[in-house]
CSV table of C-alpha atoms in Angstrom, one decimal:
chain,number,residue,atom,x,y,z
A,1,MET,CA,-17.4,27.4,-10.9
A,2,THR,CA,-20.9,26.6,-11.9
A,3,GLY,CA,-22.6,25.4,-15.0
A,4,GLN,CA,-26.0,25.7,-16.5
A,5,SER,CA,-28.3,23.0,-15.3
A,6,PRO,CA,-29.3,20.1,-17.6
A,7,LEU,CA,-32.6,18.3,-17.2
A,8,GLY,CA,-33.1,16.3,-14.0
A,9,PRO,CA,-30.4,14.3,-12.3
A,10,ALA,CA,-29.3,10.7,-12.8
A,11,PRO,CA,-30.8,8.4,-10.2
A,12,THR,CA,-28.7,7.7,-7.1
A,13,PRO,CA,-27.5,4.2,-6.8
A,14,ALA,CA,-29.6,1.8,-4.7
A,15,ALA,CA,-28.0,1.0,-1.4
A,16,ALA,CA,-26.3,-2.4,-1.6
A,17,PRO,CA,-26.9,-4.8,1.3
A,18,GLY,CA,-23.9,-4.8,3.5
A,19,TRP,CA,-22.8,-1.3,2.7
A,20,PRO,CA,-21.1,0.5,5.6
A,21,PRO,CA,-23.1,3.3,7.2
A,22,GLU,CA,-21.1,6.1,5.6
A,23,LEU,CA,-22.0,5.0,2.1
A,24,VAL,CA,-25.7,4.5,3.0
A,25,LEU,CA,-25.8,8.0,4.4
A,26,LEU,CA,-23.9,9.9,1.8
A,27,LEU,CA,-25.4,8.2,-1.2
A,28,GLY,CA,-29.0,8.1,0.1
A,29,ASP,CA,-31.8,10.5,0.7
A,30,GLU,CA,-30.2,11.8,3.9
A,31,GLY,CA,-27.2,12.8,2.0
A,32,GLY,CA,-29.5,15.0,-0.1
A,33,ASP,CA,-30.8,16.5,3.1
A,34,LEU,CA,-27.2,17.6,4.0
A,35,LEU,CA,-26.8,19.2,0.5
A,36,ARG,CA,-30.2,20.9,0.8
A,37,ALA,CA,-29.3,22.5,4.1
A,38,VAL,CA,-26.0,23.9,2.7
A,39,VAL,CA,-27.6,25.1,-0.5
A,40,GLY,CA,-30.3,26.8,1.5
A,41,THR,CA,-27.9,28.8,3.6
A,42,ALA,CA,-26.5,30.2,0.3
A,43,GLY,CA,-30.1,31.3,-0.7
A,44,GLY,CA,-30.7,28.5,-3.2
A,45,GLU,CA,-33.1,25.6,-3.5
A,46,LEU,CA,-31.8,22.1,-4.1
A,47,GLU,CA,-33.9,20.6,-6.9
A,48,ALA,CA,-31.9,17.5,-7.7
A,49,TRP,CA,-28.6,15.9,-7.1
A,50,ALA,CA,-26.6,13.0,-8.5
A,51,PRO,CA,-23.3,11.4,-7.1
A,52,VAL,CA,-20.6,11.4,-9.7
A,53,TYR,CA,-17.5,10.3,-7.7
A,54,VAL,CA,-17.0,8.1,-4.6
A,55,ALA,CA,-13.8,7.5,-2.7
A,56,HIS,CA,-14.2,5.0,0.2
A,57,ASP,CA,-11.3,4.1,2.4
A,58,PRO,CA,-12.7,1.6,4.9
A,59,GLY,CA,-12.4,2.8,8.5
A,60,VAL,CA,-10.7,6.1,7.4
A,61,SER,CA,-12.9,8.2,5.2
A,62,THR,CA,-15.7,8.3,2.6
A,63,VAL,CA,-15.9,11.2,0.1
A,64,VAL,CA,-18.7,11.7,-2.4
A,65,GLN,CA,-18.9,14.4,-5.1
A,66,HIS,CA,-22.4,15.3,-6.3
A,67,ASP,CA,-23.6,17.4,-9.2
A,68,ALA,CA,-26.4,19.4,-7.6
A,69,THR,CA,-29.0,21.2,-9.6
A,70,VAL,CA,-29.8,24.5,-7.7
A,71,ARG,CA,-32.6,27.0,-8.4
A,72,TRP,CA,-31.7,30.5,-7.3
A,73,PRO,CA,-34.2,33.3,-6.3
A,74,SER,CA,-33.7,34.9,-9.7
A,75,GLY,CA,-35.1,31.7,-11.3
A,76,ARG,CA,-31.7,30.7,-12.8
A,77,ARG,CA,-30.7,27.1,-12.4
A,78,THR,CA,-27.0,26.0,-12.1
A,79,VAL,CA,-25.2,22.8,-11.5
A,80,GLU,CA,-23.0,23.1,-8.4
A,81,PRO,CA,-20.3,20.4,-7.7
A,82,LEU,CA,-20.8,19.7,-4.0
A,83,VAL,CA,-18.8,17.4,-1.8
A,84,THR,CA,-19.9,15.4,1.3
A,85,ALA,CA,-17.3,13.6,3.4
A,86,THR,CA,-17.0,11.6,6.6
A,87,SER,CA,-13.4,11.4,7.9
A,88,ARG,CA,-11.3,11.3,11.0
A,89,ARG,CA,-10.0,14.7,9.9
A,90,ILE,CA,-12.6,16.8,8.1
A,91,PRO,CA,-10.6,19.8,6.7
A,92,ASP,CA,-10.9,23.0,8.6
A,93,GLY,CA,-13.3,25.4,6.8
A,94,ALA,CA,-15.8,22.7,5.8
A,95,THR,CA,-19.4,23.0,7.0
A,96,VAL,CA,-19.8,20.3,9.6
A,97,MET,CA,-23.1,18.6,10.3
A,98,GLU,CA,-24.2,15.4,12.2
A,99,ALA,CA,-26.4,12.7,10.8
A,100,ASP,CA,-27.0,9.1,11.9
A,101,GLY,CA,-24.2,9.5,14.5
A,102,LEU,CA,-21.7,10.5,11.9
A,103,ARG,CA,-19.9,13.8,11.5
A,104,VAL,CA,-20.1,15.0,7.9
A,105,GLY,CA,-18.1,17.8,6.2
A,106,VAL,CA,-19.8,19.6,3.2
A,107,TRP,CA,-18.1,22.0,0.8
A,108,THR,CA,-18.3,23.2,-2.8
A,109,ARG,CA,-15.6,22.2,-5.2
A,110,ASP,CA,-14.7,25.8,-5.8
A,111,ARG,CA,-14.2,26.3,-2.0
A,112,ASP,CA,-12.4,23.0,-1.2
A,113,PRO,CA,-11.0,23.8,2.3
A,114,ALA,CA,-8.0,21.5,1.7
A,115,LEU,CA,-7.2,23.2,-1.7
A,116,PRO,CA,-7.3,26.9,-1.0
A,117,GLY,CA,-5.7,27.7,-4.4
A,118,LEU,CA,-8.6,26.2,-6.3
A,119,HIS,CA,-11.0,29.0,-6.0
A,120,ALA,CA,-8.9,31.6,-7.9
A,121,VAL,CA,-7.9,29.0,-10.5
A,122,LEU,CA,-11.6,28.3,-11.3
A,123,ASP,CA,-12.6,31.9,-11.5
A,124,PRO,CA,-12.1,33.1,-15.1
A,125,ASP,CA,-12.0,36.7,-13.9
A,126,ALA,CA,-9.3,36.0,-11.2
A,127,ALA,CA,-7.3,33.4,-13.2
A,128,PRO,CA,-5.5,35.8,-15.6
A,129,ALA,CA,-4.0,37.8,-12.6
A,130,LEU,CA,-3.1,34.5,-10.9
A,131,LEU,CA,-1.4,33.3,-14.0
A,132,ARG,CA,0.6,36.4,-14.4
A,133,ASP,CA,1.9,36.0,-10.8
A,134,LEU,CA,2.9,32.5,-11.8
A,135,GLY,CA,4.9,33.8,-14.8
A,136,LEU,CA,2.2,33.1,-17.5
A,137,ASP,CA,0.6,35.9,-19.5
A,138,LEU,CA,-2.1,34.0,-21.6
A,139,GLY,CA,-4.7,36.8,-21.7
A,140,PRO,CA,-8.3,36.0,-21.0
A,141,VAL,CA,-8.5,32.3,-20.4
A,142,ASP,CA,-11.0,29.4,-20.7
A,143,VAL,CA,-10.8,27.2,-17.7
A,144,ALA,CA,-11.5,23.4,-17.8
A,145,VAL,CA,-11.2,21.0,-14.9
A,146,VAL,CA,-9.3,17.9,-16.1
A,147,ALA,CA,-9.4,16.0,-12.8
A,148,TYR,CA,-10.6,16.7,-9.2
A,149,ARG,CA,-10.1,14.5,-6.2
A,150,PRO,CA,-11.9,16.2,-3.3
A,151,GLY,CA,-9.6,17.3,-0.5
A,152,ARG,CA,-6.5,16.0,-2.4
A,153,ARG,CA,-5.7,17.6,-5.7
A,154,ALA,CA,-7.1,19.1,-8.9
A,155,VAL,CA,-5.7,19.5,-12.4
A,156,VAL,CA,-7.1,22.4,-14.4
A,157,GLU,CA,-6.2,23.4,-18.0
A,158,VAL,CA,-6.2,27.1,-18.9
A,159,THR,CA,-6.3,28.2,-22.5
A,160,GLY,CA,-5.9,31.7,-23.8
A,161,PRO,CA,-4.9,33.5,-27.0
A,162,ARG,CA,-1.3,33.3,-26.1
A,163,GLY,CA,-1.1,29.6,-25.2
A,164,ARG,CA,-2.2,27.1,-22.6
A,165,ALA,CA,-0.9,25.6,-19.4
A,166,LEU,CA,-1.8,23.1,-16.7
A,167,LEU,CA,-2.4,24.1,-13.2
A,168,LYS,CA,-2.0,21.4,-10.6
A,169,VAL,CA,-3.6,22.4,-7.3
A,170,VAL,CA,-2.5,20.4,-4.3
A,171,ARG,CA,-2.5,20.8,-0.5
A,172,PRO,CA,0.0,23.6,0.2
A,173,HIS,CA,2.4,21.4,2.2
A,174,LYS,CA,2.7,19.2,-0.9
A,175,VAL,CA,4.0,21.9,-3.2
A,176,ASP,CA,7.7,21.8,-2.3
A,177,ALA,CA,8.1,18.0,-3.0
A,178,LEU,CA,6.1,18.3,-6.2
A,179,CYS,CA,8.3,21.1,-7.5
A,180,ARG,CA,11.5,19.3,-6.6
A,181,ARG,CA,10.4,16.2,-8.6
A,182,HIS,CA,9.6,18.3,-11.7
A,183,LEU,CA,12.9,20.2,-11.4
A,184,LEU,CA,14.9,17.0,-10.9
A,185,LEU,CA,13.2,15.0,-13.7
A,186,ALA,CA,13.3,17.9,-16.2
A,187,ASP,CA,17.1,17.5,-16.4
A,188,HIS,CA,16.8,13.9,-17.5
A,189,LEU,CA,13.7,13.4,-19.7
A,190,PRO,CA,10.6,15.2,-21.0
A,191,VAL,CA,8.1,16.0,-18.3
A,192,PRO,CA,5.9,19.0,-17.9
A,193,ARG,CA,8.2,22.0,-17.1
A,194,LEU,CA,7.7,23.9,-13.8
A,195,VAL,CA,6.6,27.4,-14.7
A,196,GLY,CA,5.6,28.8,-11.3
A,197,ARG,CA,4.1,28.2,-7.9
A,198,ASP,CA,2.4,30.0,-5.1
A,199,GLY,CA,1.7,29.6,-1.5
A,200,SER,CA,-1.9,28.5,-1.9
A,201,GLY,CA,-0.9,25.1,-3.5
A,202,VAL,CA,-1.0,26.1,-7.2
A,203,VAL,CA,1.7,24.8,-9.4
A,204,ALA,CA,1.9,25.9,-13.1
A,205,LEU,CA,3.2,23.4,-15.6
A,206,SER,CA,3.9,23.5,-19.3
A,207,VAL,CA,1.9,21.3,-21.7
A,208,LEU,CA,4.0,18.6,-23.5
A,209,ALA,CA,3.8,18.4,-27.3
A,210,GLY,CA,2.2,15.3,-28.9
A,211,ARG,CA,-0.7,13.1,-27.8
A,212,THR,CA,-1.2,10.6,-25.1
A,213,ALA,CA,-0.8,6.9,-26.0
A,214,ARG,CA,-4.5,6.5,-25.1
A,215,GLU,CA,-5.4,9.0,-27.8
A,216,ALA,CA,-3.2,7.1,-30.2
A,217,VAL,CA,-5.1,3.9,-29.4
A,218,VAL,CA,-8.3,5.6,-30.4
A,219,ASP,CA,-7.2,7.5,-33.5
A,220,GLY,CA,-5.1,4.7,-35.1
A,221,SER,CA,-1.7,6.4,-34.7
A,222,PRO,CA,1.4,4.3,-34.2
A,223,LEU,CA,2.2,3.0,-30.7
A,224,PRO,CA,5.6,2.5,-29.1
A,225,ASP,CA,7.1,-0.9,-28.5
A,226,LEU,CA,8.5,-2.1,-25.2
A,227,ASP,CA,12.1,-1.2,-26.1
A,228,ALA,CA,11.1,2.5,-26.7
A,229,LEU,CA,9.1,2.6,-23.5
A,230,GLU,CA,11.9,1.1,-21.4
A,231,ALA,CA,14.4,3.5,-22.9
A,232,LEU,CA,12.3,6.4,-21.7
A,233,LEU,CA,11.9,4.9,-18.2
A,234,ASP,CA,15.7,4.2,-18.1
A,235,ARG,CA,16.1,8.0,-18.2
A,236,LEU,CA,14.5,8.4,-14.8
A,237,PRO,CA,17.3,9.7,-12.6
A,238,THR,CA,19.1,7.3,-10.3
A,239,GLU,CA,18.9,9.9,-7.6
A,240,LEU,CA,15.3,8.8,-7.1
A,241,VAL,CA,16.6,5.5,-5.7
A,242,ASP,CA,18.8,6.9,-2.9
A,243,GLY,CA,17.4,7.2,0.5
A,244,SER,CA,13.7,6.8,-0.4
A,245,PRO,CA,11.2,4.1,0.6
A,246,LEU,CA,10.1,1.7,-2.2
A,247,VAL,CA,7.2,2.7,-4.3
A,248,GLY,CA,4.4,0.2,-3.4
A,249,GLY,CA,3.6,-2.0,-6.4
A,250,PRO,CA,0.4,-3.8,-7.3
A,251,LEU,CA,1.0,-6.7,-4.9
A,252,ALA,CA,1.6,-4.3,-2.0
A,253,ARG,CA,-1.8,-2.7,-2.7
A,254,VAL,CA,-3.8,-6.0,-2.7
A,255,PRO,CA,-5.0,-6.0,1.0
A,256,HIS,CA,-6.3,-2.4,0.8
A,257,VAL,CA,-7.9,-2.8,-2.6
A,258,ALA,CA,-9.6,-6.0,-1.6
A,259,ALA,CA,-11.1,-4.2,1.4
A,260,VAL,CA,-12.3,-1.3,-0.7
A,261,VAL,CA,-14.0,-3.6,-3.3
A,262,GLY,CA,-15.4,-5.8,-0.7
A,263,ALA,CA,-17.0,-2.9,1.1
A,264,THR,CA,-18.3,-1.0,-1.9
A,265,VAL,CA,-19.6,-4.0,-3.8
A,266,PRO,CA,-20.4,-6.5,-1.0
A,267,GLY,CA,-21.9,-9.0,-3.3
A,268,GLU,CA,-18.6,-9.6,-5.0
A,269,ARG,CA,-16.7,-10.6,-1.8
A,270,PRO,CA,-16.4,-14.2,-2.9
A,271,ARG,CA,-14.9,-13.2,-6.2
A,272,VAL,CA,-12.5,-10.9,-4.4
A,273,ASP,CA,-11.4,-13.7,-2.1
A,274,ARG,CA,-10.7,-16.0,-5.0
A,275,VAL,CA,-8.5,-13.4,-6.7
A,276,VAL,CA,-6.6,-12.8,-3.5
A,277,GLU,CA,-6.1,-16.5,-3.0
A,278,ALA,CA,-4.7,-16.8,-6.5
A,279,LEU,CA,-2.4,-13.9,-6.0
A,280,ASP,CA,-1.1,-15.4,-2.8
A,281,ALA,CA,-0.1,-18.6,-4.6
A,282,GLY,CA,3.4,-17.4,-5.5
A,283,SER,CA,6.4,-16.0,-3.6
A,284,ALA,CA,7.9,-12.7,-4.6
A,285,PRO,CA,11.4,-13.1,-6.2
A,286,ASP,CA,14.3,-10.8,-5.3
A,287,LEU,CA,14.1,-8.0,-7.9
A,288,PRO,CA,16.5,-5.2,-8.7
A,289,VAL,CA,15.5,-1.7,-7.5
A,290,VAL,CA,15.4,1.0,-10.1
A,291,ALA,CA,13.7,4.3,-10.6
A,292,VAL,CA,10.1,3.8,-11.6
A,293,HIS,CA,7.1,5.9,-12.6
A,294,GLY,CA,4.8,4.2,-10.0
A,295,ASP,CA,1.6,4.7,-11.9
A,296,LEU,CA,2.4,3.9,-15.5
A,297,TYR,CA,-0.5,3.6,-18.0
A,298,GLU,CA,-1.3,4.7,-21.5
A,299,ALA,CA,-2.7,8.2,-20.6
A,300,GLN,CA,0.6,9.0,-18.8
A,301,VAL,CA,2.8,8.5,-21.9
A,302,MET,CA,3.1,11.1,-24.5
A,303,VAL,CA,3.9,9.9,-28.1
A,304,GLN,CA,4.8,11.4,-31.4
A,305,GLY,CA,4.8,8.9,-34.3
A,306,ASP,CA,5.8,5.5,-32.7
A,307,ARG,CA,8.1,7.2,-30.2
A,308,PRO,CA,7.2,7.9,-26.5
A,309,THR,CA,8.2,11.5,-26.0
A,310,GLY,CA,7.3,12.3,-22.4
A,311,LEU,CA,5.8,11.2,-19.1
A,312,LEU,CA,2.9,12.8,-17.2
A,313,ASP,CA,1.8,12.7,-13.5
A,314,ILE,CA,5.2,12.1,-12.0
A,315,ASP,CA,4.0,12.6,-8.4
A,316,GLY,CA,4.7,8.9,-7.5
A,317,VAL,CA,8.2,8.4,-9.0
A,318,GLY,CA,10.7,6.7,-6.8
A,319,PRO,CA,12.6,3.5,-6.2
A,320,GLY,CA,10.8,0.3,-7.2
A,321,HIS,CA,10.7,-2.6,-9.6
A,322,ARG,CA,10.5,-2.2,-13.3
A,323,ILE,CA,8.2,-5.2,-13.6
A,324,ASP,CA,5.5,-3.2,-11.7
A,325,ASP,CA,5.5,-0.4,-14.2
A,326,VAL,CA,5.0,-3.0,-17.0
A,327,ALA,CA,2.3,-4.8,-15.0
A,328,ASP,CA,0.4,-1.5,-14.4
A,329,LEU,CA,0.5,-0.7,-18.1
A,330,LEU,CA,-0.7,-4.2,-19.1
A,331,ALA,CA,-3.5,-4.1,-16.6
A,332,HIS,CA,-4.8,-0.7,-17.8
A,333,LEU,CA,-4.6,-1.9,-21.5
A,334,ASP,CA,-6.5,-5.1,-20.6
A,335,VAL,CA,-9.4,-3.1,-19.0
A,336,LEU,CA,-9.2,-0.4,-21.7
A,337,SER,CA,-9.6,-2.9,-24.5
A,338,GLY,CA,-13.1,-3.7,-23.2
A,339,ILE,CA,-14.3,-0.1,-23.6
A,340,PRO,CA,-15.9,0.8,-27.0
A,341,GLY,CA,-13.5,2.6,-29.3
A,342,HIS,CA,-10.4,1.2,-27.6
A,343,ALA,CA,-10.1,-2.2,-29.3
A,344,ARG,CA,-6.5,-1.5,-30.4
A,345,ALA,CA,-5.4,-1.6,-26.8
A,346,ARG,CA,-5.5,-5.4,-26.9
A,347,PRO,CA,-3.1,-6.1,-29.8
A,348,TRP,CA,-0.7,-3.4,-28.5
A,349,ALA,CA,-0.8,-5.1,-25.0
A,350,GLU,CA,-0.2,-8.5,-26.6
A,351,GLU,CA,2.9,-7.2,-28.4
A,352,LEU,CA,4.2,-5.6,-25.1
A,353,LEU,CA,3.6,-8.8,-23.2
A,354,LEU,CA,5.4,-10.9,-25.8
A,355,ALA,CA,8.5,-8.6,-25.5
A,356,ALA,CA,8.3,-8.4,-21.7
A,357,ASP,CA,8.2,-12.2,-21.3
A,358,ALA,CA,11.7,-12.3,-23.0
A,359,ARG,CA,13.2,-10.1,-20.3
A,360,LEU,CA,11.0,-10.5,-17.2
A,361,ASP,CA,9.8,-13.5,-15.2
A,362,PRO,CA,6.6,-14.4,-17.1
A,363,GLY,CA,4.8,-15.9,-14.1
A,364,GLU,CA,5.6,-13.0,-11.8
A,365,LEU,CA,4.6,-10.5,-14.5
A,366,ARG,CA,1.2,-12.1,-14.8
A,367,ARG,CA,0.7,-12.3,-11.0
A,368,ARG,CA,1.5,-8.6,-10.6
A,369,THR,CA,-0.7,-7.7,-13.6
A,370,GLY,CA,-3.5,-9.6,-11.9
A,371,ALA,CA,-3.0,-7.5,-8.8
A,372,ALA,CA,-3.0,-4.3,-10.9
A,373,VAL,CA,-6.3,-5.4,-12.6
A,374,LEU,CA,-7.7,-6.0,-9.1
A,375,ALA,CA,-6.9,-2.4,-8.2
A,376,LEU,CA,-8.8,-1.2,-11.2
A,377,ALA,CA,-11.9,-3.2,-10.1
A,378,SER,CA,-12.7,-0.4,-7.8
A,379,GLY,CA,-13.1,2.0,-10.7
A,380,PRO,CA,-16.6,1.4,-11.9
A,381,PHE,CA,-18.1,2.1,-8.5
A,382,ARG,CA,-15.8,5.0,-7.9
A,383,VAL,CA,-17.3,6.9,-10.9
A,384,LEU,CA,-20.7,5.2,-10.6
A,385,GLU,CA,-20.7,4.2,-14.3
A,386,PRO,CA,-23.9,2.5,-15.6
A,387,GLY,CA,-23.8,-1.2,-14.8
A,388,TRP,CA,-21.0,-0.7,-12.2
A,389,ARG,CA,-21.8,-4.0,-10.5
A,390,ALA,CA,-21.4,-6.1,-13.6
A,391,ALA,CA,-18.3,-4.1,-14.6
A,392,THR,CA,-16.7,-4.8,-11.2
A,393,ALA,CA,-17.4,-8.5,-11.6
A,394,ALA,CA,-15.9,-8.5,-15.1
A,395,ARG,CA,-12.7,-6.9,-13.9
A,396,LEU,CA,-12.4,-9.3,-10.9
A,397,ASP,CA,-12.7,-12.2,-13.4
A,398,ARG,CA,-9.9,-10.7,-15.5
A,399,ALA,CA,-7.7,-10.2,-12.4
A,400,ARG,CA,-8.2,-13.9,-11.5
A,401,CYS,CA,-7.3,-15.0,-15.1
A,402,TRP,CA,-4.0,-13.1,-14.8
A,403,ALA,CA,-3.3,-14.4,-11.3
A,404,GLU,CA,-4.0,-18.0,-12.2
A,405,ALA,CA,-1.8,-17.7,-15.4
A,406,GLY,CA,1.1,-16.8,-13.2
A,407,GLY,CA,3.5,-18.9,-11.2
A,408,ARG,CA,4.6,-22.2,-12.7
A,409,ARG,CA,1.7,-22.3,-15.1
A,410,ALA,CA,2.8,-19.2,-17.0
A,411,ARG,CA,3.0,-19.7,-20.7
A,412,PRO,CA,5.3,-17.0,-22.2
A,413,GLY,CA,3.8,-15.0,-25.0
A,414,ARG,CA,0.3,-16.1,-24.3
A,415,TRP,CA,-2.4,-13.6,-23.3
A,416,PRO,CA,-4.4,-15.0,-20.3
């Protein structure tokens, strides 16, 4: 799917000293040469490009999505979402090139070789027939990409005169497990209802009524208290606990996150080390295992009035520790409160923390919240937001505040 071109591109980020070769290549001028070659084979001319998403997994893969402005022989200009990737396993079907001793796969978003179902979903002419095959007759549809993670998944909203739906596009071998989760959870609590599926990795889901808690933060609507949120989480089925590995919580993710932030923002390695040192100061207690969401934050919770009415993005549900779901939510609200228009996130988080301290270990909760904030420190670089270096430093400082507020020094009810 293409869009009409705006004026010129945003500048690419200046290479940071200490960046690994993959980032230097894909975010630099040579990355543009790779895009230019692919666009040229399609008959177009690359006029400008700007990276909009970066996923770097040290030693494993680096993936960059670009918005490329292309001029076609007719004189028309479009913006094409193009992806460049280095990986141990470049997906079959990508155009493969070599540059600076690295193998690079290149593809368009619409033709993501790992997500074969995405092309028909993003084609407004083909989408209605696809939807009918999935059990949805919405008529002519507008198609909007909600999320796209190259090579991994996409979420697309389709809206027509007879309703709307969400299409989740995953790698085909992931479909069975995703559908089983939705079918299992639908018997216990409100989650998007499974409408249909196909062999190309497309799963059609219903749209839950209400608004997300993030929208409620912005528009001043009531927000749920911890009792209401836990009551919803308590409805997660106990079958999720049986025979499955534990969902990795924020502390389990610390080594990987520290490596990612240290590689992408090398100048902040000393800050990262201080956060990791503070997080290592405590020992993990023996905690009960329950069914958890695994990635709980305000955009995943649907609300009506002050009641939470549903959960979104249930791909990661499984056995884990309730304290980790609470820590993830507090971490997201801490970061969200610093974004213009989201100031209500802070008082809501303070209320949740006060209630959580009465039923969870206050020190351990702060330590795990610090680990969750550390994970969010990779976000500014990932989406290359303006001032991403300063934003990364600010999140690392908040992670350290939470970590140092944990352990024996925890003061229940007090915001770090």
